[in-house]
Amino acid sequence: MKNERLRIAIQKSGRLTEKSMQLLSNCGIELRNGKRKLLSPATNFPLEIYFLRDDDIPQYVEDGVADVGILGENVLLEEQARVDTLLPLGFAQCRLSLAIPKNETYTGLDYWNGKKIATTYSNILKEYLTKHGISAEIHAISGSVEIAPSIGLAAGICDLVSSGSTLLSNGLKEVEVLLKSQAVLIGNPKLSAIKQQILEKLIFRIRSKQAAAK
Ligand code: PRT
Ligand code: ZN
């Protein structure tokens, strides 16, 4: 099809939104609509932008509803989608860490044997514990993970950390880093030849900007 456009999924409203929009605009891509619409076509590049919750992006790209997407590696690993990681984007750096109340003495990974850990990252945590032969209970919750120890829900938490101030203000300390994350560009492995060409053009522009910023 001659008028084929590459569909890119970005976060609708959150920590990645502004930087994702900025990335496109730095590549000279202009949008027709404001970001409130679900789908927004670019005016000067064969691209359409989908605004989604970040957790939905891996599935949309795996299913081919979107061709590519921008999201945190942490979400990609947690959702275990079959997509290609194309390019690290150098923003939204953070780490996924284990933390415990600051007055507790940490004795190493053995500390977690028989303990309960609250997290929204059950899959990554489960894999990590298995890999290290630790038998802990994972308590999956959907938010406000950092309050779990103080209300007696869990001995510790596994959550994203950037500055560390959330841990500090909740009386917690970071004791293990499971992974380091940043925003990445992901893609469906089976794109049409035309979409592949558009994608290569987009990646070329992103790389040029990255190189110029160094
Ligand atoms: O609504 P939607 O599902 O789209 O968004 P969301 O609420 O799930 O995600 P959002 O917008 O909070 O974060 C999007 C992505 O930003 C994450 O998946 C990470 O890849 C990245 N990122 C970078 C972070 C942080 N830094 C971060 N600090 N995501 C969350 N946090 C939270 C963390 O969970 C904790 O509550 O910030 C707090 C810790 O921050 P510090 O600075 O106090 O350590
Ligand atoms: Zn989310």
mmCIF file of N, CA and C in Angstrom, residues 62-172:
data_model
loop_
_atom_site.group_PDB
_atom_site.id
_atom_site.type_symbol
_atom_site.label_atom_id
_atom_site.label_comp_id
_atom_site.label_asym_id
_atom_site.label_seq_id
_atom_site.Cartn_x
_atom_site.Cartn_y
_atom_site.Cartn_z
ATOM 1 N N GLU A 62 3.056 -6.431 20.084
ATOM 2 C CA GLU A 62 3.128 -7.872 19.771
ATOM 3 C C GLU A 62 2.005 -8.268 18.812
ATOM 4 N N ASP A 63 0.804 -7.729 19.051
ATOM 5 C CA ASP A 63 -0.352 -8.072 18.209
ATOM 6 C C ASP A 63 -0.341 -7.358 16.862
ATOM 7 N N GLY A 64 0.549 -6.386 16.699
ATOM 8 C CA GLY A 64 0.630 -5.673 15.428
ATOM 9 C C GLY A 64 -0.416 -4.575 15.283
ATOM 10 N N VAL A 65 -1.122 -4.246 16.360
ATOM 11 C CA VAL A 65 -2.072 -3.123 16.307
ATOM 12 C C VAL A 65 -1.250 -1.837 16.187
ATOM 13 N N ALA A 66 -0.156 -1.779 16.958
ATOM 14 C CA ALA A 66 0.870 -0.746 16.746
ATOM 15 C C ALA A 66 2.099 -1.471 16.193
ATOM 16 N N ASP A 67 2.904 -0.744 15.425
ATOM 17 C CA ASP A 67 4.101 -1.373 14.846
ATOM 18 C C ASP A 67 5.306 -1.249 15.762
ATOM 19 N N VAL A 68 5.415 -0.086 16.385
ATOM 20 C CA VAL A 68 6.523 0.162 17.306
ATOM 21 C C VAL A 68 5.980 0.875 18.537
ATOM 22 N N GLY A 69 6.799 0.977 19.578
ATOM 23 C CA GLY A 69 6.335 1.645 20.787
ATOM 24 C C GLY A 69 7.505 2.138 21.613
ATOM 25 N N ILE A 70 7.194 3.079 22.498
ATOM 26 C CA ILE A 70 8.206 3.587 23.424
ATOM 27 C C ILE A 70 7.738 3.269 24.840
ATOM 28 N N LEU A 71 8.579 2.597 25.611
ATOM 29 C CA LEU A 71 8.217 2.281 26.990
ATOM 30 C C LEU A 71 9.457 1.945 27.791
ATOM 31 N N GLY A 72 9.265 1.840 29.118
ATOM 32 C CA GLY A 72 10.379 1.480 29.986
ATOM 33 C C GLY A 72 10.707 0.000 29.823
ATOM 34 N N GLU A 73 12.009 -0.303 29.827
ATOM 35 C CA GLU A 73 12.433 -1.712 29.753
ATOM 36 C C GLU A 73 11.800 -2.533 30.870
ATOM 37 N N ASN A 74 11.600 -1.900 32.031
ATOM 38 C CA ASN A 74 11.007 -2.591 33.167
ATOM 39 C C ASN A 74 9.628 -3.155 32.817
ATOM 40 N N VAL A 75 8.824 -2.369 32.091
ATOM 41 C CA VAL A 75 7.482 -2.834 31.704
ATOM 42 C C VAL A 75 7.590 -3.940 30.653
ATOM 43 N N LEU A 76 8.518 -3.745 29.731
ATOM 44 C CA LEU A 76 8.719 -4.739 28.678
ATOM 45 C C LEU A 76 9.070 -6.097 29.283
ATOM 46 N N LEU A 77 9.998 -6.100 30.237
ATOM 47 C CA LEU A 77 10.433 -7.357 30.860
ATOM 48 C C LEU A 77 9.315 -7.974 31.690
ATOM 49 N N GLU A 78 8.546 -7.118 32.370
ATOM 50 C CA GLU A 78 7.458 -7.631 33.200
ATOM 51 C C GLU A 78 6.351 -8.258 32.342
ATOM 52 N N GLU A 79 6.051 -7.613 31.219
ATOM 53 C CA GLU A 79 4.943 -8.087 30.379
ATOM 54 C C GLU A 79 5.350 -9.276 29.495
ATOM 55 N N GLN A 80 6.633 -9.525 29.370
ATOM 56 C CA GLN A 80 7.154 -10.675 28.619
ATOM 57 C C GLN A 80 6.563 -10.810 27.213
ATOM 58 N N ALA A 81 6.505 -9.688 26.495
ATOM 59 C CA ALA A 81 5.930 -9.710 25.151
ATOM 60 C C ALA A 81 6.971 -10.152 24.117
ATOM 61 N N ARG A 82 6.471 -10.729 23.028
ATOM 62 C CA ARG A 82 7.375 -11.127 21.939
ATOM 63 C C ARG A 82 7.522 -9.992 20.947
ATOM 64 N N VAL A 83 8.420 -9.089 21.279
ATOM 65 C CA VAL A 83 8.705 -7.933 20.422
ATOM 66 C C VAL A 83 10.217 -7.757 20.366
ATOM 67 N N ASP A 84 10.692 -6.981 19.396
ATOM 68 C CA ASP A 84 12.126 -6.705 19.321
ATOM 69 C C ASP A 84 12.446 -5.405 20.054
ATOM 70 N N THR A 85 13.544 -5.405 20.800
ATOM 71 C CA THR A 85 14.032 -4.145 21.374
ATOM 72 C C THR A 85 14.971 -3.533 20.346
ATOM 73 N N LEU A 86 14.613 -2.339 19.861
ATOM 74 C CA LEU A 86 15.335 -1.769 18.724
ATOM 75 C C LEU A 86 16.420 -0.779 19.125
ATOM 76 N N LEU A 87 16.133 0.013 20.173
ATOM 77 C CA LEU A 87 17.055 1.103 20.474
ATOM 78 C C LEU A 87 16.837 1.627 21.892
ATOM 79 N N PRO A 88 17.923 1.766 22.686
ATOM 80 C CA PRO A 88 17.753 2.448 23.968
ATOM 81 C C PRO A 88 17.616 3.943 23.709
ATOM 82 N N LEU A 89 16.765 4.620 24.485
ATOM 83 C CA LEU A 89 16.465 6.019 24.164
ATOM 84 C C LEU A 89 17.093 7.015 25.137
ATOM 85 N N GLY A 90 17.674 6.513 26.205
ATOM 86 C CA GLY A 90 18.462 7.389 27.084
ATOM 87 C C GLY A 90 17.660 8.319 27.994
ATOM 88 N N PHE A 91 16.374 8.011 28.220
ATOM 89 C CA PHE A 91 15.645 8.784 29.234
ATOM 90 C C PHE A 91 14.829 7.840 30.134
ATOM 91 N N ALA A 92 14.231 8.415 31.172
ATOM 92 C CA ALA A 92 13.453 7.639 32.157
ATOM 93 C C ALA A 92 14.297 6.549 32.828
ATOM 94 N N GLN A 93 15.543 6.897 33.111
ATOM 95 C CA GLN A 93 16.399 5.925 33.802
ATOM 96 C C GLN A 93 15.881 5.671 35.215
ATOM 97 N N CYS A 94 15.874 4.432 35.587
ATOM 98 C CA CYS A 94 15.508 4.062 36.951
ATOM 99 C C CYS A 94 16.005 2.653 37.194
ATOM 100 N N ARG A 95 15.803 2.151 38.404
ATOM 101 C CA ARG A 95 16.187 0.777 38.676
ATOM 102 C C ARG A 95 15.055 0.086 39.429
ATOM 103 N N LEU A 96 14.992 -1.206 39.281
ATOM 104 C CA LEU A 96 14.018 -1.986 40.042
ATOM 105 C C LEU A 96 14.783 -2.611 41.200
ATOM 106 N N SER A 97 14.364 -2.271 42.415
ATOM 107 C CA SER A 97 15.153 -2.663 43.578
ATOM 108 C C SER A 97 14.310 -3.288 44.676
ATOM 109 N N LEU A 98 14.987 -4.018 45.530
ATOM 110 C CA LEU A 98 14.375 -4.524 46.757
ATOM 111 C C LEU A 98 14.712 -3.550 47.876
ATOM 112 N N ALA A 99 13.741 -3.294 48.747
ATOM 113 C CA ALA A 99 13.975 -2.372 49.862
ATOM 114 C C ALA A 99 13.331 -2.906 51.123
ATOM 115 N N ILE A 100 13.931 -2.547 52.244
ATOM 116 C CA ILE A 100 13.417 -2.993 53.551
ATOM 117 C C ILE A 100 13.381 -1.798 54.510
ATOM 118 N N PRO A 101 12.670 -1.928 55.636
ATOM 119 C CA PRO A 101 12.662 -0.835 56.618
ATOM 120 C C PRO A 101 14.095 -0.495 57.033
ATOM 121 N N LYS A 102 14.357 0.801 57.168
ATOM 122 C CA LYS A 102 15.755 1.221 57.309
ATOM 123 C C LYS A 102 16.417 0.754 58.612
ATOM 124 N N ASN A 103 15.611 0.417 59.609
ATOM 125 C CA ASN A 103 16.200 -0.048 60.867
ATOM 126 C C ASN A 103 16.533 -1.535 60.885
ATOM 127 N N GLU A 104 16.091 -2.242 59.856
ATOM 128 C CA GLU A 104 16.396 -3.677 59.783
ATOM 129 C C GLU A 104 17.842 -3.880 59.332
ATOM 130 N N THR A 105 18.442 -4.976 59.799
ATOM 131 C CA THR A 105 19.798 -5.298 59.339
ATOM 132 C C THR A 105 19.693 -6.246 58.157
ATOM 133 N N TYR A 106 20.280 -5.850 57.056
ATOM 134 C CA TYR A 106 20.214 -6.684 55.851
ATOM 135 C C TYR A 106 21.379 -7.665 55.840
ATOM 136 N N THR A 107 21.047 -8.932 55.614
ATOM 137 C CA THR A 107 22.066 -9.978 55.721
ATOM 138 C C THR A 107 22.404 -10.600 54.369
ATOM 139 N N GLY A 108 21.978 -9.951 53.289
ATOM 140 C CA GLY A 108 22.195 -10.550 51.967
ATOM 141 C C GLY A 108 20.921 -11.218 51.486
ATOM 142 N N LEU A 109 20.987 -11.847 50.315
ATOM 143 C CA LEU A 109 19.767 -12.398 49.693
ATOM 144 C C LEU A 109 19.016 -13.401 50.579
ATOM 145 N N ASP A 110 19.765 -14.119 51.425
ATOM 146 C CA ASP A 110 19.138 -15.068 52.355
ATOM 147 C C ASP A 110 18.066 -14.418 53.219
ATOM 148 N N TYR A 111 18.231 -13.117 53.423
ATOM 149 C CA TYR A 111 17.287 -12.341 54.228
ATOM 150 C C TYR A 111 15.839 -12.617 53.825
ATOM 151 N N TRP A 112 15.652 -12.845 52.512
ATOM 152 C CA TRP A 112 14.285 -12.927 51.978
ATOM 153 C C TRP A 112 13.636 -14.294 52.148
ATOM 154 N N ASN A 113 14.426 -15.304 52.487
ATOM 155 C CA ASN A 113 13.834 -16.639 52.653
ATOM 156 C C ASN A 113 12.712 -16.607 53.687
ATOM 157 N N GLY A 114 11.525 -17.066 53.259
ATOM 158 C CA GLY A 114 10.381 -17.120 54.177
ATOM 159 C C GLY A 114 9.692 -15.782 54.404
ATOM 160 N N LYS A 115 10.150 -14.728 53.698
ATOM 161 C CA LYS A 115 9.530 -13.412 53.909
ATOM 162 C C LYS A 115 8.572 -13.062 52.770
ATOM 163 N N LYS A 116 7.762 -12.045 53.045
ATOM 164 C CA LYS A 116 6.780 -11.597 52.045
ATOM 165 C C LYS A 116 7.264 -10.299 51.399
ATOM 166 N N ILE A 117 7.158 -10.225 50.065
ATOM 167 C CA ILE A 117 7.605 -9.034 49.341
ATOM 168 C C ILE A 117 6.436 -8.476 48.514
ATOM 169 N N ALA A 118 6.141 -7.205 48.714
ATOM 170 C CA ALA A 118 5.055 -6.572 47.942
ATOM 171 C C ALA A 118 5.640 -5.934 46.673
ATOM 172 N N THR A 119 4.944 -6.107 45.560
ATOM 173 C CA THR A 119 5.440 -5.542 44.301
ATOM 174 C C THR A 119 4.365 -5.449 43.236
ATOM 175 N N THR A 120 4.623 -4.613 42.230
ATOM 176 C CA THR A 120 3.803 -4.640 41.017
ATOM 177 C C THR A 120 4.593 -5.338 39.901
ATOM 178 N N TYR A 121 5.775 -5.842 40.238
ATOM 179 C CA TYR A 121 6.634 -6.514 39.251
ATOM 180 C C TYR A 121 6.823 -7.989 39.596
ATOM 181 N N SER A 122 5.711 -8.717 39.682
ATOM 182 C CA SER A 122 5.740 -10.118 40.108
ATOM 183 C C SER A 122 6.594 -11.008 39.214
ATOM 184 N N ASN A 123 6.476 -10.830 37.915
ATOM 185 C CA ASN A 123 7.191 -11.731 36.997
ATOM 186 C C ASN A 123 8.703 -11.575 37.112
ATOM 187 N N ILE A 124 9.162 -10.313 37.092
ATOM 188 C CA ILE A 124 10.608 -10.077 37.188
ATOM 189 C C ILE A 124 11.112 -10.561 38.543
ATOM 190 N N LEU A 125 10.343 -10.266 39.597
ATOM 191 C CA LEU A 125 10.777 -10.656 40.942
ATOM 192 C C LEU A 125 10.838 -12.174 41.075
ATOM 193 N N LYS A 126 9.808 -12.841 40.556
ATOM 194 C CA LYS A 126 9.762 -14.302 40.648
ATOM 195 C C LYS A 126 10.994 -14.921 39.977
ATOM 196 N N GLU A 127 11.292 -14.416 38.799
ATOM 197 C CA GLU A 127 12.447 -14.923 38.051
ATOM 198 C C GLU A 127 13.751 -14.703 38.837
ATOM 199 N N TYR A 128 13.857 -13.525 39.427
ATOM 200 C CA TYR A 128 15.065 -13.167 40.184
ATOM 201 C C TYR A 128 15.233 -14.082 41.403
ATOM 202 N N LEU A 129 14.127 -14.301 42.134
ATOM 203 C CA LEU A 129 14.198 -15.138 43.339
ATOM 204 C C LEU A 129 14.547 -16.575 42.963
ATOM 205 N N THR A 130 13.923 -17.066 41.901
ATOM 206 C CA THR A 130 14.193 -18.434 41.451
ATOM 207 C C THR A 130 15.660 -18.589 41.071
ATOM 208 N N LYS A 131 16.153 -17.603 40.307
ATOM 209 C CA LYS A 131 17.548 -17.642 39.853
ATOM 210 C C LYS A 131 18.525 -17.702 41.036
ATOM 211 N N HIS A 132 18.157 -17.039 42.129
ATOM 212 C CA HIS A 132 19.054 -17.014 43.283
ATOM 213 C C HIS A 132 18.680 -18.028 44.366
ATOM 214 N N GLY A 133 17.736 -18.910 44.046
ATOM 215 C CA GLY A 133 17.365 -19.966 44.981
ATOM 216 C C GLY A 133 16.734 -19.468 46.280
ATOM 217 N N ILE A 134 16.009 -18.356 46.183
ATOM 218 C CA ILE A 134 15.367 -17.790 47.370
ATOM 219 C C ILE A 134 13.887 -18.160 47.376
ATOM 220 N N SER A 135 13.397 -18.587 48.525
ATOM 221 C CA SER A 135 12.001 -18.946 48.625
ATOM 222 C C SER A 135 11.253 -17.890 49.451
ATOM 223 N N ALA A 136 10.692 -16.919 48.741
ATOM 224 C CA ALA A 136 9.937 -15.844 49.402
ATOM 225 C C ALA A 136 8.538 -15.802 48.815
ATOM 226 N N GLU A 137 7.641 -15.165 49.549
ATOM 227 C CA GLU A 137 6.274 -15.049 49.047
ATOM 228 C C GLU A 137 6.090 -13.709 48.344
ATOM 229 N N ILE A 138 5.555 -13.745 47.134
ATOM 230 C CA ILE A 138 5.339 -12.495 46.405
ATOM 231 C C ILE A 138 3.901 -12.040 46.602
ATOM 232 N N HIS A 139 3.758 -10.817 47.101
ATOM 233 C CA HIS A 139 2.423 -10.264 47.286
ATOM 234 C C HIS A 139 2.198 -9.217 46.188
ATOM 235 N N ALA A 140 1.422 -9.590 45.177
ATOM 236 C CA ALA A 140 1.220 -8.692 44.036
ATOM 237 C C ALA A 140 0.180 -7.631 44.371
ATOM 238 N N ILE A 141 0.579 -6.356 44.303
ATOM 239 C CA ILE A 141 -0.389 -5.274 44.501
ATOM 240 C C ILE A 141 -0.284 -4.310 43.322
ATOM 241 N N SER A 142 -1.264 -3.422 43.188
ATOM 242 C CA SER A 142 -1.285 -2.625 41.962
ATOM 243 C C SER A 142 -0.759 -1.208 42.146
ATOM 244 N N GLY A 143 -0.470 -0.814 43.376
ATOM 245 C CA GLY A 143 0.078 0.532 43.564
ATOM 246 C C GLY A 143 0.415 0.800 45.016
ATOM 247 N N SER A 144 0.983 1.974 45.290
ATOM 248 C CA SER A 144 1.398 2.358 46.651
ATOM 249 C C SER A 144 2.194 1.260 47.358
ATOM 250 N N VAL A 145 3.088 0.669 46.611
ATOM 251 C CA VAL A 145 3.894 -0.435 47.128
ATOM 252 C C VAL A 145 4.704 -0.015 48.355
ATOM 253 N N GLU A 146 5.164 1.253 48.333
ATOM 254 C CA GLU A 146 6.105 1.700 49.371
ATOM 255 C C GLU A 146 5.506 1.739 50.779
ATOM 256 N N ILE A 147 4.180 1.689 50.877
ATOM 257 C CA ILE A 147 3.592 1.708 52.229
ATOM 258 C C ILE A 147 3.392 0.300 52.798
ATOM 259 N N ALA A 148 3.613 -0.725 51.974
ATOM 260 C CA ALA A 148 3.321 -2.105 52.402
ATOM 261 C C ALA A 148 4.027 -2.520 53.697
ATOM 262 N N PRO A 149 5.330 -2.225 53.870
ATOM 263 C CA PRO A 149 5.975 -2.658 55.120
ATOM 264 C C PRO A 149 5.397 -1.969 56.359
ATOM 265 N N SER A 150 5.092 -0.675 56.247
ATOM 266 C CA SER A 150 4.632 0.046 57.439
ATOM 267 C C SER A 150 3.229 -0.384 57.861
ATOM 268 N N ILE A 151 2.438 -0.915 56.943
ATOM 269 C CA ILE A 151 1.107 -1.384 57.340
ATOM 270 C C ILE A 151 1.092 -2.895 57.614
ATOM 271 N N GLY A 152 2.281 -3.479 57.591
ATOM 272 C CA GLY A 152 2.400 -4.890 57.961
ATOM 273 C C GLY A 152 2.021 -5.876 56.873
ATOM 274 N N LEU A 153 1.949 -5.380 55.650
ATOM 275 C CA LEU A 153 1.548 -6.236 54.528
ATOM 276 C C LEU A 153 2.703 -7.108 54.042
ATOM 277 N N ALA A 154 3.915 -6.605 54.191
ATOM 278 C CA ALA A 154 5.083 -7.334 53.678
ATOM 279 C C ALA A 154 6.328 -6.904 54.443
ATOM 280 N N ALA A 155 7.352 -7.760 54.386
ATOM 281 C CA ALA A 155 8.622 -7.432 55.062
ATOM 282 C C ALA A 155 9.418 -6.423 54.252
ATOM 283 N N GLY A 156 9.199 -6.458 52.949
ATOM 284 C CA GLY A 156 9.940 -5.547 52.079
ATOM 285 C C GLY A 156 9.201 -5.345 50.783
ATOM 286 N N ILE A 157 9.787 -4.520 49.915
ATOM 287 C CA ILE A 157 9.139 -4.248 48.630
ATOM 288 C C ILE A 157 10.130 -4.403 47.480
ATOM 289 N N CYS A 158 9.554 -4.571 46.289
ATOM 290 C CA CYS A 158 10.353 -4.556 45.073
ATOM 291 C C CYS A 158 9.696 -3.504 44.188
ATOM 292 N N ASP A 159 10.400 -2.377 43.963
ATOM 293 C CA ASP A 159 9.757 -1.276 43.238
ATOM 294 C C ASP A 159 10.796 -0.455 42.474
ATOM 295 N N LEU A 160 10.298 0.431 41.628
ATOM 296 C CA LEU A 160 11.190 1.310 40.871
ATOM 297 C C LEU A 160 11.719 2.410 41.777
ATOM 298 N N VAL A 161 12.970 2.750 41.547
ATOM 299 C CA VAL A 161 13.619 3.808 42.307
ATOM 300 C C VAL A 161 14.336 4.710 41.312
ATOM 301 N N SER A 162 14.221 6.027 41.495
ATOM 302 C CA SER A 162 15.117 6.892 40.716
ATOM 303 C C SER A 162 15.959 7.754 41.652
ATOM 304 N N SER A 163 15.370 8.746 42.300
ATOM 305 C CA SER A 163 16.182 9.557 43.222
ATOM 306 C C SER A 163 16.374 8.862 44.575
ATOM 307 N N GLY A 164 15.445 7.998 44.938
ATOM 308 C CA GLY A 164 15.507 7.331 46.242
ATOM 309 C C GLY A 164 14.686 8.056 47.306
ATOM 310 N N SER A 165 14.101 9.204 46.956
ATOM 311 C CA SER A 165 13.418 9.983 47.994
ATOM 312 C C SER A 165 12.105 9.342 48.456
ATOM 313 N N THR A 166 11.450 8.590 47.583
ATOM 314 C CA THR A 166 10.216 7.892 48.008
ATOM 315 C C THR A 166 10.545 6.843 49.065
ATOM 316 N N LEU A 167 11.616 6.103 48.844
ATOM 317 C CA LEU A 167 12.029 5.103 49.843
ATOM 318 C C LEU A 167 12.331 5.802 51.162
ATOM 319 N N LEU A 168 13.128 6.855 51.049
ATOM 320 C CA LEU A 168 13.553 7.584 52.254
ATOM 321 C C LEU A 168 12.350 8.077 53.057
ATOM 322 N N SER A 169 11.390 8.692 52.361
ATOM 323 C CA SER A 169 10.270 9.278 53.100
ATOM 324 C C SER A 169 9.312 8.209 53.632
ATOM 325 N N ASN A 170 9.495 6.968 53.201
ATOM 326 C CA ASN A 170 8.680 5.889 53.758
ATOM 327 C C ASN A 170 9.486 5.006 54.713
ATOM 328 N N GLY A 171 10.626 5.506 55.132
ATOM 329 C CA GLY A 171 11.444 4.783 56.116
ATOM 330 C C GLY A 171 12.057 3.503 55.582
ATOM 331 N N LEU A 172 12.350 3.477 54.280
ATOM 332 C CA LEU A 172 12.902 2.262 53.672
ATOM 333 C C LEU A 172 14.309 2.504 53.136
#
